[in-house]
PDB file of C-alpha atoms in Angstrom:
ATOM      1  CA  MET X 130      -4.649 -15.468   1.467  1.00 44.00           C
ATOM      2  CA  GLU X 131      -2.016 -15.240   4.149  1.00 57.00           C
ATOM      3  CA  THR X 132      -2.927 -13.305   7.261  1.00 58.00           C
ATOM      4  CA  ARG X 133      -1.695 -13.588  10.793  1.00 62.00           C
ATOM      5  CA  GLY X 134      -5.214 -14.309  11.994  1.00 64.00           C
ATOM      6  CA  LYS X 135      -8.577 -15.502  10.728  1.00 81.00           C
ATOM      7  CA  MET X 136     -10.979 -12.888   9.388  1.00 88.00           C
ATOM      8  CA  SER X 137     -14.726 -13.235   9.062  1.00 91.00           C
ATOM      9  CA  LYS X 138     -16.630 -11.872   6.061  1.00 94.00           C
ATOM     10  CA  ILE X 139     -17.941  -9.094   8.284  1.00 95.00           C
ATOM     11  CA  GLU X 140     -14.406  -8.089   9.281  1.00 93.00           C
ATOM     12  CA  LYS X 141     -13.275  -8.127   5.647  1.00 95.00           C
ATOM     13  CA  ALA X 142     -16.274  -6.004   4.658  1.00 96.00           C
ATOM     14  CA  TYR X 143     -15.546  -3.584   7.511  1.00 95.00           C
ATOM     15  CA  LEU X 144     -11.897  -3.238   6.427  1.00 95.00           C
ATOM     16  CA  ALA X 145     -13.019  -2.763   2.826  1.00 96.00           C
ATOM     17  CA  GLY X 146     -15.314   0.075   3.856  1.00 95.00           C
ATOM     18  CA  PHE X 147     -12.548   1.640   5.896  1.00 95.00           C
ATOM     19  CA  PHE X 148     -10.122   1.267   2.992  1.00 96.00           C
ATOM     20  CA  ASP X 149     -12.661   2.811   0.599  1.00 94.00           C
ATOM     21  CA  GLY X 150     -12.752   5.923   2.778  1.00 93.00           C
ATOM     22  CA  GLU X 151      -9.307   6.125   4.359  1.00 94.00           C
ATOM     23  CA  GLY X 152      -7.037   4.010   2.173  1.00 94.00           C
ATOM     24  CA  SER X 153      -5.084   4.020  -1.021  1.00 93.00           C
ATOM     25  CA  CYS X 154      -3.194   1.627  -3.239  1.00 93.00           C
ATOM     26  CA  GLY X 155      -0.834   2.118  -6.107  1.00 91.00           C
ATOM     27  CA  LEU X 156       2.294   1.287  -8.012  1.00 91.00           C
ATOM     28  CA  TYR X 157       5.413   3.229  -7.088  1.00 89.00           C
ATOM     29  CA  VAL X 158       9.048   3.525  -8.152  1.00 87.00           C
ATOM     30  CA  SER X 159      11.790   3.090  -5.569  1.00 85.00           C
ATOM     31  CA  THR X 160      14.289   5.855  -4.974  1.00 77.00           C
ATOM     32  CA  GLY X 161      16.820   3.276  -6.028  1.00 77.00           C
ATOM     33  CA  TYR X 162      19.886   1.634  -4.656  1.00 80.00           C
ATOM     34  CA  THR X 163      23.496   1.672  -5.730  1.00 83.00           C
ATOM     35  CA  ASP X 164      25.231  -1.624  -6.394  1.00 84.00           C
ATOM     36  CA  LYS X 165      28.882  -2.428  -5.677  1.00 88.00           C
ATOM     37  CA  ASN X 166      29.840  -1.118  -9.151  1.00 88.00           C
ATOM     38  CA  GLY X 167      28.271   2.257  -8.391  1.00 83.00           C
ATOM     39  CA  ASP X 168      25.322   1.727 -10.752  1.00 82.00           C
ATOM     40  CA  LYS X 169      21.952   3.093  -9.587  1.00 80.00           C
ATOM     41  CA  HIS X 170      18.946   0.760  -9.870  1.00 80.00           C
ATOM     42  CA  HIS X 171      15.234   1.543  -9.527  1.00 83.00           C
ATOM     43  CA  TYR X 172      12.333  -0.866  -9.265  1.00 86.00           C
ATOM     44  CA  HIS X 173       8.535  -0.764  -9.145  1.00 89.00           C
ATOM     45  CA  TYR X 174       6.605  -1.894  -6.082  1.00 91.00           C
ATOM     46  CA  THR X 175       2.962  -2.188  -5.075  1.00 93.00           C
ATOM     47  CA  ARG X 176       1.632  -0.634  -1.885  1.00 95.00           C
ATOM     48  CA  ALA X 177      -1.648  -0.523   0.029  1.00 96.00           C
ATOM     49  CA  TYR X 178      -2.164   2.052   2.771  1.00 94.00           C
ATOM     50  CA  ILE X 179      -4.663   3.065   5.459  1.00 96.00           C
ATOM     51  CA  GLY X 180      -4.400   6.221   7.534  1.00 95.00           C
ATOM     52  CA  ASN X 181      -6.531   7.551  10.364  1.00 95.00           C
ATOM     53  CA  THR X 182      -6.318   9.791  13.427  1.00 95.00           C
ATOM     54  CA  ASP X 183      -7.284   6.792  15.556  1.00 95.00           C
ATOM     55  CA  LYS X 184      -4.578   4.132  15.687  1.00 94.00           C
ATOM     56  CA  GLY X 185      -6.952   1.165  16.183  1.00 95.00           C
ATOM     57  CA  ILE X 186      -7.574   0.179  12.550  1.00 95.00           C
ATOM     58  CA  PRO X 187      -3.979   0.715  11.349  1.00 96.00           C
ATOM     59  CA  GLN X 188      -2.771  -1.431  14.271  1.00 95.00           C
ATOM     60  CA  MET X 189      -5.342  -4.133  13.533  1.00 94.00           C
ATOM     61  CA  CYS X 190      -4.226  -4.240   9.880  1.00 95.00           C
ATOM     62  CA  HIS X 191      -0.614  -4.522  11.031  1.00 95.00           C
ATOM     63  CA  GLN X 192      -1.492  -7.447  13.280  1.00 93.00           C
ATOM     64  CA  LEU X 193      -3.391  -9.222  10.490  1.00 93.00           C
ATOM     65  CA  PHE X 194      -1.175  -8.524   7.478  1.00 95.00           C
ATOM     66  CA  GLY X 195       2.192  -7.309   8.773  1.00 95.00           C
ATOM     67  CA  GLY X 196       3.752  -4.326   7.065  1.00 96.00           C
ATOM     68  CA  SER X 197       4.729  -1.040   8.682  1.00 96.00           C
ATOM     69  CA  LEU X 198       3.165   1.424  11.099  1.00 96.00           C
ATOM     70  CA  ALA X 199       4.070   5.089  11.013  1.00 95.00           C
ATOM     71  CA  THR X 200       2.810   8.493  12.064  1.00 95.00           C
ATOM     72  CA  GLU X 201       2.609  11.825  10.302  1.00 93.00           C
ATOM     73  CA  GLN X 202       1.955  15.168  11.919  1.00 92.00           C
ATOM     74  CA  PRO X 203       0.468  17.557   9.355  1.00 88.00           C
ATOM     75  CA  PRO X 204       1.253  21.264   9.880  1.00 89.00           C
ATOM     76  CA  LYS X 205      -2.385  21.718  10.892  1.00 88.00           C
ATOM     77  CA  GLY X 206      -4.535  18.975  12.276  1.00 90.00           C
ATOM     78  CA  LEU X 207      -4.286  15.788  14.265  1.00 94.00           C
ATOM     79  CA  LEU X 208      -1.575  13.162  14.252  1.00 94.00           C
ATOM     80  CA  VAL X 209      -2.258  10.574  11.527  1.00 94.00           C
ATOM     81  CA  TYR X 210      -1.511   6.894  12.147  1.00 96.00           C
ATOM     82  CA  LYS X 211      -0.525   5.053   8.979  1.00 96.00           C
ATOM     83  CA  TRP X 212      -0.299   1.410   8.067  1.00 97.00           C
ATOM     84  CA  TYR X 213       1.110   0.247   4.785  1.00 95.00           C
ATOM     85  CA  VAL X 214       2.148  -2.986   3.107  1.00 97.00           C
ATOM     86  CA  THR X 215       4.039  -3.673  -0.087  1.00 95.00           C
ATOM     87  CA  GLY X 216       4.433  -6.563  -2.497  1.00 94.00           C
ATOM     88  CA  LYS X 217       2.945  -9.915  -1.489  1.00 95.00           C
ATOM     89  CA  ARG X 218       1.430  -8.494   1.706  1.00 96.00           C
ATOM     90  CA  ALA X 219      -0.360  -5.769  -0.262  1.00 96.00           C
ATOM     91  CA  ASP X 220      -1.562  -8.472  -2.650  1.00 96.00           C
ATOM     92  CA  ASP X 221      -2.878 -10.586   0.264  1.00 95.00           C
ATOM     93  CA  PHE X 222      -4.645  -7.594   1.839  1.00 96.00           C
ATOM     94  CA  LEU X 223      -6.331  -6.516  -1.395  1.00 97.00           C
ATOM     95  CA  LYS X 224      -7.417 -10.088  -2.212  1.00 96.00           C
ATOM     96  CA  ALA X 225      -9.101 -10.271   1.207  1.00 96.00           C
ATOM     97  CA  ILE X 226     -11.135  -7.084   0.774  1.00 97.00           C
ATOM     98  CA  VAL X 227     -11.696  -6.680  -2.983  1.00 97.00           C
ATOM     99  CA  PRO X 228     -15.054  -8.535  -3.019  1.00 96.00           C
ATOM    100  CA  PHE X 229     -16.420  -5.866  -0.644  1.00 97.00           C
ATOM    101  CA  LEU X 230     -14.911  -2.712  -2.153  1.00 96.00           C
ATOM    102  CA  LYS X 231     -17.053  -0.032  -3.789  1.00 94.00           C
ATOM    103  CA  GLN X 232     -15.056   3.184  -4.347  1.00 92.00           C
ATOM    104  CA  LYS X 233     -11.628   1.619  -4.845  1.00 93.00           C
ATOM    105  CA  GLU X 234     -12.622  -1.658  -6.443  1.00 94.00           C
ATOM    106  CA  TYR X 235     -11.135  -0.769  -9.855  1.00 93.00           C
ATOM    107  CA  ARG X 236      -7.816   0.356  -8.337  1.00 92.00           C
ATOM    108  CA  ALA X 237      -7.512  -2.766  -6.198  1.00 94.00           C
ATOM    109  CA  LYS X 238      -8.351  -5.109  -9.074  1.00 95.00           C
ATOM    110  CA  ARG X 239      -5.923  -3.273 -11.364  1.00 93.00           C
ATOM    111  CA  LEU X 240      -3.135  -3.594  -8.792  1.00 94.00           C
ATOM    112  CA  LEU X 241      -3.885  -7.290  -8.259  1.00 95.00           C
ATOM    113  CA  GLU X 242      -3.776  -7.783 -12.028  1.00 94.00           C
ATOM    114  CA  TYR X 243      -0.439  -5.963 -12.205  1.00 94.00           C
ATOM    115  CA  TYR X 244       1.024  -7.996  -9.322  1.00 94.00           C
ATOM    116  CA  ALA X 245       0.092 -11.286 -11.017  1.00 94.00           C
ATOM    117  CA  LYS X 246       1.756 -10.250 -14.317  1.00 93.00           C
ATOM    118  CA  ARG X 247       4.585  -8.048 -13.027  1.00 91.00           C
ATOM    119  CA  LYS X 248       7.458 -10.359 -13.973  1.00 91.00           C
ATOM    120  CA  MET X 249       6.356 -10.447 -17.616  1.00 93.00           C
ATOM    121  CA  LEU X 250       6.059  -6.662 -18.039  1.00 91.00           C
ATOM    122  CA  SER X 251       8.691  -4.379 -19.485  1.00 90.00           C
ATOM    123  CA  TRP X 252       9.875  -1.268 -17.627  1.00 87.00           C
ATOM    124  CA  GLU X 253       7.817   0.852 -20.053  1.00 91.00           C
ATOM    125  CA  ASP X 254       4.645  -1.157 -19.406  1.00 92.00           C
ATOM    126  CA  ARG X 255       5.174  -0.863 -15.649  1.00 90.00           C
ATOM    127  CA  GLU X 256       5.619   2.911 -16.010  1.00 89.00           C
ATOM    128  CA  LYS X 257       2.354   3.196 -17.975  1.00 90.00           C
ATOM    129  CA  ILE X 258       0.517   1.380 -15.199  1.00 90.00           C
ATOM    130  CA  ARG X 259       2.233   3.488 -12.505  1.00 88.00           C
ATOM    131  CA  LEU X 260       1.174   6.685 -14.281  1.00 89.00           C
ATOM    132  CA  GLU X 261      -2.380   5.343 -14.450  1.00 88.00           C
ATOM    133  CA  PHE X 262      -2.315   5.071 -10.644  1.00 85.00           C
ATOM    134  CA  VAL X 263      -0.853   8.562 -10.348  1.00 85.00           C
ATOM    135  CA  ALA X 264      -3.866   9.866 -12.279  1.00 86.00           C
ATOM    136  CA  LEU X 265      -6.352   7.700 -10.342  1.00 81.00           C
ATOM    137  CA  ASN X 266      -4.982   8.770  -6.971  1.00 75.00           C
ATOM    138  CA  GLY X 267      -4.515  12.418  -7.945  1.00 70.00           C
ATOM    139  CA  MET X 268      -0.877  12.313  -6.841  1.00 54.00           C
ATOM    140  CA  SER X 269       2.172  14.110  -8.107  1.00 45.00           C
ATOM    141  CA  GLY X 270       3.920  10.782  -8.488  1.00 43.00           C
ATOM    142  CA  LYS X 271       6.196  11.550  -5.578  1.00 45.00           C
ATOM    143  CA  SER X 272       6.231   9.446  -2.464  1.00 45.00           C
ATOM    144  CA  HIS X 273       7.104  10.596   1.023  1.00 42.00           C
ATOM    145  CA  ARG X 274       8.581   8.667   3.906  1.00 43.00           C
ATOM    146  CA  PRO X 275       6.440   8.688   7.061  1.00 45.00           C
ATOM    147  CA  GLN X 276       8.036   8.607  10.507  1.00 46.00           C
ATOM    148  CA  ARG X 277       8.138   5.075  11.950  1.00 49.00           C
ATOM    149  CA  LEU X 278       6.199   4.377  15.153  1.00 51.00           C
ATOM    150  CA  ASN X 279       8.206   3.740  18.275  1.00 50.00           C
ATOM    151  CA  GLU X 280       7.619   3.523  21.996  1.00 50.00           C
ATOM    152  CA  LYS X 281       7.665   7.342  22.355  1.00 49.00           C
ATOM    153  CA  THR X 282       4.855   7.918  19.825  1.00 45.00           C
ATOM    154  CA  PRO X 283       1.579   8.851  21.579  1.00 46.00           C
TER     155      PRO X 283
END
């Protein structure tokens, strides 16, 4: 596991509990990019996420695992601080907490399994797994882009 700092079992268990309540993980499809020939390409990527109205835990996760910090202001309610990681960093995060997960143990293990085998899977197999996560997470399959944190964010 690669983190930017050492974590005790208690800290891993605490993050796992927080993730069980305030986190999510899944397999997503990029919006794509256009190459120099004008051809559009899409790819699948893994992501783990934690959101909370207090910025302490998202910031701690960022310090330990890297990734991105963002905010989202819902139409009603408090500002939400978000931390998310993709790819290898998501894999490292989930490996650290999976022994302590309860509610999201299956999702985390499934994503870790996917990440280990991803290069051997066809596009169709990846799509089947992505749709499994859509159903597990109760999502529409669409992803949104949160606003990045900056010095002006409260």
